[in-house]
Coordinates of C-alpha atoms and ligand atoms in Angstrom, one line a residue:
M993 CA 73.3 125.4 81.7
P994 CA 70.1 124.6 84.2
I995 CA 68.1 127.8 85.0
E996 CA 69.2 130.3 88.0
I997 CA 67.1 129.4 91.3
A998 CA 66.4 131.8 93.9
L999 CA 65.5 131.0 97.0
I1000 CA 64.8 133.4 99.9
G1001 CA 64.7 132.3 103.5
A1002 CA 67.7 130.3 103.9
G1003 CA 66.2 128.3 107.2
T1004 CA 65.3 124.6 107.3
M1005 CA 63.8 124.0 103.8
G1006 CA 65.3 126.8 101.9
S1007 CA 68.9 125.2 102.7
G1008 CA 67.8 122.1 101.9
I1009 CA 65.8 123.1 98.2
A1010 CA 69.4 125.0 97.7
Q1011 CA 71.2 122.1 98.2
L1012 CA 68.8 119.7 95.8
A1013 CA 68.8 122.1 93.1
L1014 CA 72.7 122.6 93.2
E1015 CA 73.3 118.9 92.9
H1016 CA 71.0 119.0 90.2
G1017 CA 73.7 122.0 88.4
H1018 CA 71.8 124.9 88.8
P1019 CA 73.1 128.1 90.0
V1020 CA 71.3 129.1 93.1
R1021 CA 71.0 132.7 94.9
L1022 CA 70.1 132.1 98.6
I1023 CA 68.6 135.0 100.4
D1024 CA 67.7 135.7 104.1
L1025 CA 67.8 139.1 106.1
D1026 CA 69.5 136.9 109.3
P1027 CA 73.2 136.9 108.6
A1028 CA 73.3 134.3 111.5
A1029 CA 70.7 132.0 109.3
R1030 CA 73.1 132.8 106.0
T1031 CA 76.1 131.6 107.7
L1032 CA 74.6 128.5 108.9
A1033 CA 73.1 127.8 105.6
R1034 CA 76.4 127.7 103.9
A1035 CA 78.2 125.6 106.7
T1036 CA 75.0 123.4 106.5
I1037 CA 75.1 123.2 102.7
E1038 CA 78.7 122.1 102.7
E1039 CA 78.4 119.9 105.1
R1040 CA 75.6 117.9 103.7
L1041 CA 77.3 118.0 100.4
A1042 CA 80.5 116.7 101.0
R1043 CA 79.2 113.8 103.0
R1044 CA 76.7 113.1 100.2
L1045 CA 79.7 112.7 97.9
A1046 CA 81.9 110.9 100.0
R1047 CA 78.9 108.4 100.2
R1048 CA 79.0 108.1 96.3
G1049 CA 82.4 107.1 96.7
L1050 CA 84.1 110.4 96.1
S1051 CA 87.1 111.4 98.0
G1052 CA 90.5 113.2 98.1
A1053 CA 91.2 115.6 95.2
E1054 CA 87.9 114.5 93.0
L1055 CA 85.6 115.3 96.2
D1056 CA 87.5 118.8 96.2
G1057 CA 87.1 119.5 92.8
T1058 CA 83.3 118.6 93.0
L1059 CA 82.4 120.4 96.2
A1060 CA 84.0 123.7 94.9
E1061 CA 82.4 123.2 91.3
T1062 CA 79.1 123.0 93.3
L1063 CA 79.5 125.3 96.1
G1064 CA 80.8 128.0 93.2
R1065 CA 77.2 127.7 92.0
L1066 CA 75.9 129.3 95.2
T1067 CA 75.5 132.9 96.3
I1068 CA 74.1 133.6 99.5
G1069 CA 72.6 137.3 100.0
A1070 CA 70.6 139.5 102.3
D1071 CA 67.9 141.9 99.7
P1072 CA 65.2 139.9 97.7
A1073 CA 66.2 142.1 95.0
E1074 CA 68.9 140.0 94.2
A1075 CA 66.4 136.9 92.8
A1076 CA 65.4 139.6 90.5
G1077 CA 67.2 137.6 87.7
A1078 CA 66.4 133.9 88.4
P1079 CA 63.4 132.6 86.6
V1080 CA 62.2 130.8 89.4
V1081 CA 61.8 132.0 92.9
I1082 CA 61.1 129.5 95.8
E1083 CA 59.8 131.7 98.8
T1084 CA 61.2 129.7 102.0
I1085 CA 60.4 132.2 104.8
V1086 CA 58.4 132.0 108.1
E1087 CA 54.8 130.9 108.1
I1088 CA 53.1 134.0 108.8
L1089 CA 50.7 135.2 106.1
A1090 CA 51.4 139.1 106.4
V1091 CA 55.0 138.5 106.1
K1092 CA 54.7 136.4 103.3
Q1093 CA 52.3 138.5 101.7
A1094 CA 54.6 141.8 102.0
L1095 CA 57.5 139.7 100.2
F1096 CA 55.2 138.4 97.4
A1097 CA 54.1 142.1 96.8
R1098 CA 57.7 143.1 96.4
L1099 CA 59.2 140.2 94.5
D1100 CA 55.9 141.2 92.2
E1101 CA 57.6 145.0 91.6
I1102 CA 60.6 143.7 91.2
T1103 CA 60.5 140.8 89.3
P1104 CA 59.7 140.5 85.2
D1105 CA 56.2 139.2 84.4
E1106 CA 57.5 135.7 83.5
T1107 CA 59.3 135.2 86.5
I1108 CA 57.6 132.3 88.6
L1109 CA 57.0 132.8 92.1
A1110 CA 56.6 130.0 94.2
T1111 CA 55.6 129.1 98.0
N1112 CA 57.0 126.6 100.1
T1113 CA 53.6 127.5 102.5
S1114 CA 52.8 124.2 104.7
A1115 CA 49.1 125.2 105.5
L1116 CA 48.7 129.2 104.4
S1117 CA 46.5 129.9 101.3
V1118 CA 48.2 129.9 98.4
A1119 CA 45.6 132.1 96.8
A1120 CA 45.8 134.7 99.9
I1121 CA 49.8 134.7 99.0
A1122 CA 49.0 135.3 95.5
E1123 CA 46.5 138.1 95.8
A1124 CA 49.7 140.4 97.2
A1125 CA 51.4 139.8 93.4
A1126 CA 48.4 142.4 92.8
R1127 CA 50.3 143.2 89.4
H1128 CA 50.4 139.4 87.9
P1129 CA 49.2 136.6 90.2
T1130 CA 48.8 134.1 87.8
R1131 CA 52.7 133.2 88.2
V1132 CA 52.1 132.2 91.8
V1133 CA 52.4 128.6 92.8
G1134 CA 52.5 126.5 95.8
L1135 CA 55.4 124.4 95.5
H1136 CA 55.5 122.5 98.7
F1137 CA 58.3 120.5 99.7
F1138 CA 58.9 117.7 102.7
N1139 CA 61.5 118.0 105.5
P1140 CA 64.5 116.8 104.6
A1141 CA 63.9 118.5 101.0
P1142 CA 66.9 117.0 99.7
V1143 CA 65.7 113.3 100.8
M1144 CA 62.1 113.6 100.1
P1145 CA 60.7 112.1 97.0
L1146 CA 57.5 114.0 97.2
V1147 CA 56.6 117.9 96.1
E1148 CA 52.9 118.9 96.4
V1149 CA 52.3 121.3 93.4
I1150 CA 49.0 123.7 94.9
A1151 CA 47.5 125.9 91.6
C1152 CA 45.0 128.4 92.4
P1153 CA 42.0 128.9 90.1
G1154 CA 43.7 131.8 88.5
T1155 CA 47.3 130.3 88.4
D1156 CA 48.4 129.9 84.7
P1157 CA 48.9 126.2 83.6
G1158 CA 52.3 126.8 82.0
V1159 CA 53.4 128.1 85.5
V1160 CA 52.2 124.8 87.1
A1161 CA 53.5 122.8 84.4
A1162 CA 56.6 123.9 84.6
V1163 CA 57.6 123.7 88.1
A1164 CA 56.6 120.2 88.1
A1165 CA 58.8 119.5 85.6
L1166 CA 61.3 121.2 87.2
V1167 CA 60.8 119.2 90.1
A1168 CA 60.7 115.7 88.6
S1169 CA 64.2 116.8 87.1
W1170 CA 65.4 116.9 90.5
G1171 CA 64.0 113.3 91.0
R1172 CA 61.1 114.4 93.0
T1173 CA 57.5 113.1 92.1
P1174 CA 55.2 116.1 91.9
I1175 CA 51.4 115.8 92.7
R1176 CA 48.6 118.4 92.2
S1177 CA 46.9 119.1 95.6
A1178 CA 44.1 121.8 95.8
D1179 CA 44.7 124.7 97.9
R1180 CA 42.9 123.5 101.0
P1181 CA 44.7 123.5 104.4
G1182 CA 47.0 120.8 105.0
F1183 CA 47.0 120.2 100.9
V1184 CA 47.2 116.5 100.8
V1185 CA 49.5 114.8 103.0
N1186 CA 49.6 117.1 106.3
R1187 CA 45.9 116.9 105.9
I1188 CA 45.3 113.3 105.8
N1189 CA 48.2 112.3 107.9
R1190 CA 47.4 115.1 110.7
A1191 CA 45.1 111.9 112.0
F1192 CA 48.4 109.7 112.5
T1193 CA 49.5 112.0 115.4
I1194 CA 46.2 113.0 116.7
Q1195 CA 44.8 109.8 116.7
A1196 CA 47.6 108.7 119.0
L1197 CA 47.9 111.5 121.5
R1198 CA 43.7 111.1 122.0
Q1199 CA 44.7 107.4 122.6
L1200 CA 47.0 108.9 125.2
E1201 CA 44.7 111.6 126.6
A1202 CA 42.2 108.7 127.3
G1203 CA 44.4 106.3 128.9
Q1204 CA 44.1 103.8 126.3
A1205 CA 47.6 103.1 125.7
G1206 CA 51.1 104.1 126.5
I1207 CA 53.7 106.0 124.6
A1208 CA 56.1 103.1 123.8
R1209 CA 52.9 100.5 123.2
I1210 CA 51.3 102.9 120.7
D1211 CA 54.9 103.7 119.0
A1212 CA 55.8 99.6 119.0
A1213 CA 52.1 98.7 117.8
V1214 CA 52.4 101.2 115.1
R1215 CA 55.7 100.4 113.8
A1216 CA 54.9 96.6 113.7
G1217 CA 52.0 97.9 111.0
G1218 CA 54.7 98.7 108.4
F1219 CA 55.2 102.6 109.3
P1220 CA 58.5 103.5 109.7
L1221 CA 58.1 105.4 113.0
G1222 CA 55.3 105.6 116.1
P1223 CA 53.2 108.8 116.4
F1224 CA 55.3 110.0 119.6
E1225 CA 58.7 109.2 117.7
L1226 CA 58.2 111.3 115.0
M1227 CA 56.8 114.2 116.8
D1228 CA 59.7 114.4 118.5
L1229 CA 62.2 113.9 115.5
I1230 CA 60.3 117.1 113.7
G1231 CA 59.8 119.1 116.7
I1232 CA 56.6 119.2 118.9
D1233 CA 56.5 122.9 118.3
V1234 CA 56.7 122.3 114.7
N1235 CA 54.1 119.6 114.7
L1236 CA 51.9 121.8 117.1
A1237 CA 52.0 124.7 114.8
A1238 CA 51.1 122.6 111.4
A1239 CA 48.4 120.9 113.7
T1240 CA 47.1 124.6 114.8
G1241 CA 47.1 126.0 111.0
I1242 CA 45.3 123.1 109.8
W1243 CA 42.6 123.1 113.2
E1244 CA 41.7 126.7 112.3
G1245 CA 41.9 126.0 108.3
F1246 CA 38.9 123.8 109.1
G1247 CA 37.4 126.3 111.3
R1248 CA 38.2 124.6 114.2
A1249 CA 36.9 121.0 113.5
A1250 CA 37.0 118.3 116.7
R1251 CA 38.8 115.8 114.6
F1252 CA 41.9 118.7 113.8
R1253 CA 41.9 119.7 117.5
P1254 CA 45.4 119.9 118.7
S1255 CA 46.3 117.8 121.8
P1256 CA 46.5 119.8 125.2
I1257 CA 49.6 117.5 125.8
Q1258 CA 51.3 119.1 123.1
E1259 CA 50.5 122.6 124.5
R1260 CA 52.3 121.2 127.9
L1261 CA 55.2 120.1 126.3
V1262 CA 55.8 123.0 124.4
A1263 CA 55.2 125.2 127.1
A1264 CA 58.0 123.5 129.3
G1265 CA 60.5 123.6 126.4
R1266 CA 60.2 119.7 125.7
L1267 CA 60.1 120.4 122.2
G1268 CA 61.8 116.5 121.5
R1269 CA 65.2 115.4 120.5
K1270 CA 66.4 118.8 119.8
A1271 CA 65.8 119.9 123.0
G1272 CA 67.2 116.7 124.5
Q1273 CA 63.4 115.7 125.8
G1274 CA 60.1 115.4 124.8
F1275 CA 57.8 112.3 124.8
Y1276 CA 61.2 110.6 125.2
R1277 CA 64.5 111.5 126.6
Y1278 CA 68.0 111.6 124.8
D1279 CA 71.3 111.6 125.1
L1280 CA 74.0 114.0 123.9
A1281 CA 73.9 112.8 120.9
G1282 CA 70.3 112.1 120.3
G1283 CA 69.9 108.9 121.1
P1284 CA 66.7 107.5 123.2
L1285 CA 67.2 106.6 126.8
G1286 CA 63.5 105.5 127.0
P1287 CA 59.9 107.7 127.9
A1288 CA 60.1 110.7 130.1
P1289 CA 59.0 109.9 133.4
E1290 CA 55.8 111.0 133.2
F1291 CA 55.1 108.6 129.7
E1292 CA 56.8 105.7 131.5
S1293 CA 54.4 102.6 131.3
T1294 CA 52.6 101.4 134.2
A1295 CA 49.6 99.2 134.4
E1296 CA 47.7 101.8 134.7
R1297 CA 49.1 104.1 132.3
D1298 CA 49.7 101.4 129.7
G1299 CA 45.7 101.1 129.0
P1300 CA 43.4 98.7 128.1
L1301 CA 43.4 99.3 124.4
P1302 CA 45.0 96.4 122.5
N1303 CA 47.5 96.5 119.9
A1304 CA 45.6 95.6 116.7
A1305 CA 42.6 98.5 118.1
I1306 CA 45.4 101.1 118.4
V1307 CA 46.5 100.7 114.6
E1308 CA 43.1 100.1 113.5
R1309 CA 41.9 103.4 114.7
I1310 CA 44.8 105.2 113.4
R1311 CA 44.4 103.9 109.9
L1312 CA 40.4 104.5 110.1
A1313 CA 40.7 107.9 110.8
I1314 CA 43.4 108.4 108.3
V1315 CA 41.2 106.3 105.5
N1316 CA 38.3 108.4 106.7
E1317 CA 39.9 111.6 106.2
A1318 CA 41.3 110.6 102.4
Y1319 CA 37.7 110.0 101.6
R1320 CA 36.7 113.5 103.0
A1321 CA 39.7 115.1 100.9
L1322 CA 38.7 113.2 97.8
E1323 CA 35.0 114.2 97.9
E1324 CA 36.4 118.4 98.4
G1325 CA 38.6 117.2 95.4
V1326 CA 42.0 118.1 97.2
A1327 CA 43.4 115.8 94.7
S1328 CA 42.1 114.1 91.5
D1329 CA 41.5 110.5 92.3
E1330 CA 42.7 107.9 94.7
A1331 CA 45.8 106.7 93.5
T1332 CA 47.5 110.2 93.7
I1333 CA 46.9 110.4 96.9
D1334 CA 48.0 106.9 97.9
L1335 CA 51.2 107.8 96.4
A1336 CA 51.3 110.9 98.1
L1337 CA 50.9 109.2 101.8
R1338 CA 53.5 106.5 100.9
L1339 CA 56.0 109.1 99.6
G1340 CA 54.9 112.1 101.7
A1341 CA 54.6 110.3 104.9
G1342 CA 56.4 106.7 104.6
H1343 CA 53.0 104.9 104.8
P1344 CA 53.4 101.3 103.9
E1345 CA 50.2 101.5 102.0
G1346 CA 48.1 104.3 100.8
P1347 CA 44.6 104.8 102.8
F1348 CA 42.8 103.5 99.8
E1349 CA 44.9 100.4 99.5
W1350 CA 44.1 99.5 102.8
A1351 CA 40.5 100.0 102.3
H1352 CA 39.9 98.5 99.1
E1353 CA 41.8 95.7 100.9
W1354 CA 39.2 95.5 103.6
G1355 CA 36.6 96.4 101.2
A1356 CA 34.7 99.8 101.9
A1357 CA 31.3 97.7 103.5
E1358 CA 34.0 97.0 106.5
V1359 CA 35.6 100.2 106.6
R1360 CA 32.2 101.6 106.8
A1361 CA 31.1 99.3 109.8
R1362 CA 34.2 99.8 111.9
L1363 CA 34.1 103.2 111.4
A1364 CA 30.3 103.4 112.6
S1365 CA 31.5 101.3 115.6
L1366 CA 33.8 103.9 116.2
A1367 CA 31.9 106.8 115.5
A1368 CA 29.7 107.4 119.0
D1369 CA 32.8 108.1 120.7
D1370 CA 34.2 110.6 118.4
P1371 CA 31.6 111.6 115.3
D1372 CA 33.6 114.1 113.6
T1373 CA 36.7 111.8 113.2
F1374 CA 35.0 108.4 112.7
R1375 CA 31.6 109.3 111.1
P1376 CA 32.0 107.5 107.7
A1377 CA 32.7 110.0 105.0
A1378 CA 29.7 110.3 102.9
S1379 CA 31.3 108.9 99.6
L1380 CA 32.2 106.1 101.6
R1381 CA 28.6 105.5 102.4
R1382 CA 27.3 106.0 99.0
S1383 CA 30.2 103.4 97.7
V1384 CA 29.0 100.6 100.5
E1385 CA 25.4 101.5 98.9
T1386 CA 26.0 101.4 95.5
Q1387 CA 28.7 98.6 95.3
P1388 CA 28.4 96.3 98.4
V1389 CA 31.0 93.9 100.5
R1390 CA 34.1 93.0 97.7
Ligands
NAI1107 P1 63.0 128.4 109.4 O1 62.8 129.0 110.2 O2 64.0 127.4 109.4 O3 63.4 129.4 108.2 C1 62.8 130.7 107.7 C2 63.9 131.4 107.6 O4 63.2 132.6 106.6 C3 64.8 132.2 108.5 O5 66.5 132.2 108.2 C4 64.9 133.8 108.4 O6 65.6 134.5 108.8 C5 64.0 133.8 107.3 N1 63.0 134.8 107.0 C6 62.2 135.5 107.5 N2 61.6 136.5 106.9 C7 62.4 136.8 105.8 C8 62.1 137.4 104.8 N3 61.2 138.9 105.2 N4 62.8 137.7 104.1 C9 64.2 137.2 104.2 N5 64.3 136.1 105.1 C10 63.3 135.8 105.5 O7 61.8 127.5 108.3 P2 61.4 126.3 107.6 O8 60.9 125.4 108.6 O9 62.5 126.6 106.8 O10 60.1 127.0 107.1 C11 59.9 127.7 106.0 C12 58.7 127.5 104.9 O11 58.7 126.5 104.4 C13 57.5 127.9 106.2 O12 56.3 128.2 105.3 C14 57.3 126.1 106.4 O13 55.7 126.4 107.0 C15 57.4 125.4 105.3 N6 57.5 124.2 105.6 C16 58.4 123.8 106.5 C17 58.7 122.4 106.9 C18 59.8 121.8 107.6 O14 59.4 120.8 108.2 N7 60.3 122.8 108.3 C19 58.1 121.2 105.7 C20 57.5 122.1 104.5 C21 56.8 122.9 104.5

């Protein structure tokens, strides 16, 4: 029998990871202090499991039997003390450092030393969370799943300098046994994917802010470039509030560097409750079933609003900003090599190619020249990364 997995926090991520672990045969203990969250989590997991079993061709008594067996391994509770018997505890509560630290301090007291304590934080420092587990911080590790967890193939595994390598290997093997691809990331804001892919939405917002192009044209150009969704469609889907919180966390994490500055357009939409598809309106308007009805009035295309930036330039600027950030992340040792970053952006963000794959197709000299041509307008984003400048000097045009 696979080991028991405890999840603390039964919201979007906790219930998604619980479903994934249940599907792979684990007994799962899902804990949340909010009774409404517990009820919703059980209903959501049951409905999604049933849907997935039906998609696998199961029906009638066979579906009912498998569903009952799977749900029979799920226990839902209120008190983190119930997690004490599980060899792996994954924390998926609110993204507030003090709240996570209080939980890890408690888990450190109530669990045996060998219990692995993982956090699904998206932007907080794993080291700061590990410090709270003062008795035995070396068993704390970051395990960053993407939403929706039962579908997204990538998991970032984040070790602090003090993390026990055995703990890192164990959680990587665990998520690999769930069919996920683990990659290693250093404990830096946004880890690999959320940091490098920040430019995907921020560059699009900058183009909109500057009146260079409208949302529908940017989205269409980006999709034509091979991305599964345009940046405005993506923000509406994940929630403009969620995207703004991630953007703000990373901006703060990088000492408010200009290239990560969140957009005032997003702040305005969040303040107005226009949070995207879940609110019926964001950049686009949606019908009751969540179907898009076209841009919200202020973002509708007009000759003036649709701006002068050609479609090719829209996509090129977004790609260049991503590529430059990928070089910076590699310089800082966020990932060990180019191939890991390429894999992470393909699996974690659905990019058609990784940033280094693009860079090598164009050639480092060309990438550097195109970045340099944009750097006057926005130096923090486009000034070529130091390693890119060096690679051009040592290895001219390919
Ligand atoms: P959520 O708001 O859907 O769920 C959080 C749950 O934790 C709530 O049900 C809340 O009642 C519960 N909770 C809060 N404090 C608690 C405590 N002390 N003890 C027990 N339960 C507690 O949040 P979501 O979106 O699931 O995020 C959870 C974590 O995962 C956050 O750290 C977030 O940054 C991270 N994350 C979120 C992603 C997303 O797309 N939603 C993607 C990857 C990571």
